């Protein structure tokens, strides 16, 4: 028995998916059982890298998601609408869905999974996070017996590419972003990537699986990389760190159901940490749990081939279950089994180390005053260095011990009022 799929979208991921399905030789035998029945596109006039028989390609996407012949809808169009509505329509018409759409799942996952559970449909999303890296299935299944404490990811290839080049070329953000756009590594409108929004979508999805509860995207603290510059990268290097955009989901405390810290921000990562060696467009997800300890999944986070590999792996997994299983109830390892929301702690409650760079008047007593302001708020300092005087201003770099972010911010508010402080160009968290 074959399975008919309706493929929505024939862009990078849709084309990559079709290329795997149309060239099944040497792959798992189940791939041969998947037949592309219809392909939905926005325009029929665009040149295509794959050819389909007459009548397969259509611009009527609704006809695909409502077609009784189709078993599984593969959504690769991206964006919020019409993707969300088409996924919901497909579910309402009894179809299973495979999607690569992190933005839709991070925002409308509750609506989509509630509808899917009610309809007895599966929604599979391996391609939504980490491109070709298997991470959804490991979190749902292979690591499911562990009590997970933290998921820390480099899940945005564009920003990792930019930061890696800034590190190796000692360049500034704007120049390298412009070059990355010219080379096709960054979008013309780069904000979803460089402002951390794409990474926030992805960590919300990963946290939901790791910690067994829904995540409100608005509760994920998010800072991008626009303010990172060559000066901080050089200081970080001298102090033994690299700067990476990390997406972090971490249980605060040992108690089950303790709140999560959920955040995306540029972070000083110790050069000895496994995530420090993830360079260029590569992604990695570092998972910590009991009893497994630490595990890191690494690979290409985007691109036609890797993302299509994840899409087709979902198809394979899905049809494997559909072929063998009792369809009267959903397979517990494939369906979404939670509907409560995880509690998320406000960023002020975060306990972390900070790196902060001050520009100050170069006169006696400034470091003493900084120390007093920090000490008054119980912010303990690990190191304080002054190396440069530029334009009559001293550059002072402080690294704190673990401190409560709320206390740290109060200390900075007081420091900003000191006469000797010219500006605070950089504040970064340390892993
Ligand atoms: N824009 C994403 C990135 C790729 O740069 O990693 C797709 O998720």
Short mmCIF file of N, CA and C in Angstrom, two decimals, residues 54-138:
data_model
loop_
_atom_site.label_atom_id
_atom_site.label_comp_id
_atom_site.label_asym_id
_atom_site.label_seq_id
_atom_site.Cartn_x
_atom_site.Cartn_y
_atom_site.Cartn_z
N UNK A 54 1.97 16.25 -15.83
CA UNK A 54 0.91 17.23 -16.06
C UNK A 54 -0.18 17.10 -14.98
N UNK A 55 -0.59 18.22 -14.42
CA UNK A 55 -1.73 18.19 -13.50
C UNK A 55 -1.35 18.00 -12.04
N UNK A 56 -0.10 17.64 -11.76
CA UNK A 56 0.30 17.44 -10.35
C UNK A 56 0.44 18.78 -9.64
N UNK A 57 1.03 19.76 -10.34
CA UNK A 57 1.25 21.07 -9.71
C UNK A 57 -0.01 21.92 -9.86
N UNK A 58 -0.38 22.56 -8.78
CA UNK A 58 -1.56 23.42 -8.80
C UNK A 58 -1.33 24.65 -7.93
N UNK A 59 -2.09 25.69 -8.18
CA UNK A 59 -2.03 26.86 -7.28
C UNK A 59 -3.18 26.81 -6.28
N UNK A 60 -4.00 25.77 -6.36
CA UNK A 60 -5.15 25.65 -5.45
C UNK A 60 -4.74 24.81 -4.23
N UNK A 61 -4.17 25.50 -3.25
CA UNK A 61 -3.63 24.78 -2.08
C UNK A 61 -4.75 24.18 -1.22
N UNK A 62 -5.89 24.85 -1.21
CA UNK A 62 -7.02 24.31 -0.42
C UNK A 62 -7.51 22.99 -0.99
N UNK A 63 -7.44 22.87 -2.32
CA UNK A 63 -7.88 21.61 -2.94
C UNK A 63 -6.99 20.45 -2.47
N UNK A 64 -5.73 20.75 -2.16
CA UNK A 64 -4.82 19.69 -1.70
C UNK A 64 -5.18 19.27 -0.28
N UNK A 65 -5.35 20.26 0.60
CA UNK A 65 -5.55 19.89 2.02
C UNK A 65 -6.94 19.31 2.28
N UNK A 66 -7.82 19.42 1.29
CA UNK A 66 -9.16 18.84 1.46
C UNK A 66 -9.37 17.60 0.59
N UNK A 67 -8.35 17.22 -0.17
CA UNK A 67 -8.48 16.11 -1.13
C UNK A 67 -8.55 14.76 -0.39
N UNK A 68 -9.64 14.02 -0.55
CA UNK A 68 -9.78 12.75 0.17
C UNK A 68 -8.71 11.71 -0.20
N UNK A 69 -8.08 11.87 -1.38
CA UNK A 69 -7.06 10.91 -1.81
C UNK A 69 -5.75 11.05 -1.02
N UNK A 70 -5.54 12.22 -0.43
CA UNK A 70 -4.23 12.52 0.16
C UNK A 70 -4.19 12.09 1.63
N UNK A 71 -3.13 11.36 1.99
CA UNK A 71 -2.98 10.87 3.37
C UNK A 71 -2.23 11.86 4.25
N UNK A 72 -1.17 12.46 3.67
CA UNK A 72 -0.28 13.30 4.48
C UNK A 72 -0.01 14.61 3.74
N UNK A 73 -0.13 15.72 4.45
CA UNK A 73 0.20 17.01 3.86
C UNK A 73 1.57 17.43 4.39
N UNK A 74 2.45 17.78 3.46
CA UNK A 74 3.80 18.25 3.84
C UNK A 74 3.84 19.75 3.59
N UNK A 75 3.97 20.51 4.66
CA UNK A 75 3.91 21.97 4.55
C UNK A 75 5.31 22.54 4.57
N UNK A 76 5.73 23.12 3.43
CA UNK A 76 7.06 23.73 3.37
C UNK A 76 6.97 25.17 2.86
N UNK A 77 5.78 25.79 3.02
CA UNK A 77 5.67 27.15 2.47
C UNK A 77 6.23 28.19 3.43
N UNK A 78 6.28 27.88 4.73
CA UNK A 78 6.84 28.82 5.71
C UNK A 78 5.89 29.99 5.97
N UNK A 79 6.30 30.85 6.90
CA UNK A 79 5.47 32.03 7.24
C UNK A 79 4.25 31.61 8.03
N UNK A 80 3.49 32.60 8.48
CA UNK A 80 2.36 32.28 9.37
C UNK A 80 1.09 31.92 8.60
N UNK A 81 0.69 32.79 7.68
CA UNK A 81 -0.49 32.50 6.86
C UNK A 81 -0.08 32.53 5.39
N UNK A 82 -0.64 31.66 4.57
CA UNK A 82 -1.74 30.73 4.86
C UNK A 82 -1.31 29.41 5.52
N UNK A 83 -0.02 29.30 5.95
CA UNK A 83 0.45 27.99 6.44
C UNK A 83 -0.43 27.48 7.60
N UNK A 84 -0.69 28.37 8.58
CA UNK A 84 -1.47 27.92 9.75
C UNK A 84 -2.84 27.40 9.32
N UNK A 85 -3.54 28.18 8.50
CA UNK A 85 -4.89 27.78 8.10
C UNK A 85 -4.88 26.48 7.30
N UNK A 86 -3.88 26.34 6.44
CA UNK A 86 -3.82 25.12 5.62
C UNK A 86 -3.54 23.89 6.49
N UNK A 87 -2.66 24.06 7.50
CA UNK A 87 -2.38 22.93 8.41
C UNK A 87 -3.67 22.56 9.15
N UNK A 88 -4.38 23.56 9.64
CA UNK A 88 -5.62 23.27 10.40
C UNK A 88 -6.67 22.62 9.50
N UNK A 89 -6.75 23.09 8.27
CA UNK A 89 -7.71 22.50 7.33
C UNK A 89 -7.35 21.05 7.02
N UNK A 90 -6.05 20.81 6.84
CA UNK A 90 -5.61 19.43 6.54
C UNK A 90 -6.00 18.52 7.70
N UNK A 91 -5.75 18.97 8.94
CA UNK A 91 -6.09 18.16 10.12
C UNK A 91 -7.60 17.92 10.15
N UNK A 92 -8.36 18.98 9.89
CA UNK A 92 -9.82 18.85 9.92
C UNK A 92 -10.31 17.85 8.88
N UNK A 93 -9.52 17.67 7.82
CA UNK A 93 -9.91 16.71 6.78
C UNK A 93 -9.22 15.36 6.98
N UNK A 94 -8.74 15.12 8.20
CA UNK A 94 -8.25 13.78 8.55
C UNK A 94 -6.86 13.46 8.06
N UNK A 95 -6.10 14.50 7.68
CA UNK A 95 -4.75 14.22 7.19
C UNK A 95 -3.71 14.41 8.29
N UNK A 96 -2.63 13.66 8.17
CA UNK A 96 -1.48 13.89 9.03
C UNK A 96 -0.65 14.99 8.37
N UNK A 97 0.13 15.68 9.18
CA UNK A 97 0.88 16.83 8.67
C UNK A 97 2.36 16.68 9.04
N UNK A 98 3.21 16.97 8.06
CA UNK A 98 4.65 17.11 8.32
C UNK A 98 4.99 18.55 7.98
N UNK A 99 5.60 19.26 8.91
CA UNK A 99 5.88 20.67 8.65
C UNK A 99 7.32 21.02 9.01
N UNK A 100 7.85 22.01 8.27
CA UNK A 100 9.19 22.54 8.57
C UNK A 100 9.04 23.93 9.19
N UNK A 101 7.82 24.27 9.63
CA UNK A 101 7.50 25.67 9.93
C UNK A 101 7.60 25.99 11.42
N UNK A 102 8.80 26.44 11.84
CA UNK A 102 8.98 26.72 13.29
C UNK A 102 8.14 27.91 13.74
N UNK A 103 7.94 28.89 12.83
CA UNK A 103 7.21 30.09 13.25
C UNK A 103 5.76 29.74 13.58
N UNK A 104 5.14 28.91 12.76
CA UNK A 104 3.75 28.51 13.01
C UNK A 104 3.66 27.63 14.26
N UNK A 105 4.56 26.69 14.40
CA UNK A 105 4.47 25.77 15.55
C UNK A 105 4.74 26.54 16.86
N UNK A 106 5.73 27.45 16.84
CA UNK A 106 6.03 28.19 18.08
C UNK A 106 4.87 29.09 18.49
N UNK A 107 4.13 29.63 17.51
CA UNK A 107 3.03 30.54 17.85
C UNK A 107 1.68 29.85 18.00
N UNK A 108 1.43 28.86 17.16
CA UNK A 108 0.09 28.25 17.13
C UNK A 108 0.12 26.77 17.46
N UNK A 109 1.22 26.32 18.09
CA UNK A 109 1.33 24.90 18.43
C UNK A 109 0.16 24.42 19.27
N UNK A 110 -0.29 25.25 20.24
CA UNK A 110 -1.39 24.80 21.11
C UNK A 110 -2.65 24.53 20.27
N UNK A 111 -2.97 25.47 19.38
CA UNK A 111 -4.16 25.31 18.53
C UNK A 111 -4.01 24.09 17.60
N UNK A 112 -2.83 23.95 17.02
CA UNK A 112 -2.61 22.88 16.04
C UNK A 112 -2.62 21.50 16.71
N UNK A 113 -1.92 21.37 17.85
CA UNK A 113 -1.87 20.05 18.50
C UNK A 113 -3.20 19.69 19.15
N UNK A 114 -3.93 20.68 19.64
CA UNK A 114 -5.27 20.39 20.19
C UNK A 114 -6.15 19.84 19.06
N UNK A 115 -6.10 20.50 17.90
CA UNK A 115 -6.91 20.04 16.76
C UNK A 115 -6.46 18.66 16.31
N UNK A 116 -5.14 18.45 16.29
CA UNK A 116 -4.62 17.16 15.81
C UNK A 116 -5.03 16.03 16.75
N UNK A 117 -4.91 16.26 18.04
CA UNK A 117 -5.28 15.21 19.00
C UNK A 117 -6.76 14.88 18.87
N UNK A 118 -7.57 15.93 18.70
CA UNK A 118 -9.02 15.69 18.58
C UNK A 118 -9.35 14.92 17.30
N UNK A 119 -8.57 15.17 16.25
CA UNK A 119 -8.88 14.54 14.96
C UNK A 119 -8.16 13.20 14.78
N UNK A 120 -7.29 12.83 15.74
CA UNK A 120 -6.53 11.59 15.59
C UNK A 120 -5.46 11.73 14.52
N UNK A 121 -4.90 12.94 14.40
CA UNK A 121 -3.87 13.18 13.36
C UNK A 121 -2.51 13.43 14.02
N UNK A 122 -1.46 13.10 13.29
CA UNK A 122 -0.11 13.40 13.75
C UNK A 122 0.39 14.68 13.09
N UNK A 123 1.12 15.48 13.86
CA UNK A 123 1.82 16.64 13.29
C UNK A 123 3.29 16.45 13.61
N UNK A 124 4.10 16.32 12.58
CA UNK A 124 5.52 16.00 12.75
C UNK A 124 6.36 17.23 12.38
N UNK A 125 7.42 17.50 13.13
CA UNK A 125 8.13 18.78 12.93
C UNK A 125 9.64 18.68 13.05
N UNK A 126 10.20 17.54 12.68
CA UNK A 126 11.66 17.40 12.82
C UNK A 126 12.41 18.50 12.07
N UNK A 127 11.86 18.94 10.93
CA UNK A 127 12.58 19.92 10.10
C UNK A 127 12.46 21.35 10.65
N UNK A 128 11.62 21.54 11.67
CA UNK A 128 11.40 22.91 12.14
C UNK A 128 12.57 23.45 12.95
N UNK A 129 13.36 22.57 13.54
CA UNK A 129 14.49 23.02 14.37
C UNK A 129 15.75 22.25 13.96
N UNK A 130 16.82 22.99 13.72
CA UNK A 130 18.11 22.34 13.50
C UNK A 130 18.26 21.68 12.14
N UNK A 131 17.41 22.03 11.16
CA UNK A 131 17.55 21.49 9.80
C UNK A 131 17.69 19.98 9.80
N UNK A 132 18.84 19.50 9.35
CA UNK A 132 19.03 18.05 9.23
C UNK A 132 19.37 17.35 10.53
N UNK A 133 19.57 18.09 11.61
CA UNK A 133 19.96 17.44 12.87
C UNK A 133 18.73 16.78 13.48
N UNK A 134 18.80 15.46 13.74
CA UNK A 134 17.67 14.85 14.44
C UNK A 134 17.67 15.35 15.88
N UNK A 135 16.69 16.14 16.26
CA UNK A 135 16.63 16.64 17.64
C UNK A 135 15.22 16.51 18.21
N UNK A 136 14.20 16.59 17.35
CA UNK A 136 12.82 16.48 17.85
C UNK A 136 12.57 15.04 18.32
N UNK A 137 12.90 14.10 17.44
CA UNK A 137 12.69 12.69 17.81
C UNK A 137 13.55 12.30 19.02
N UNK A 138 14.84 12.67 19.06
CA UNK A 138 15.60 12.38 20.28
C UNK A 138 14.95 12.96 21.54
#
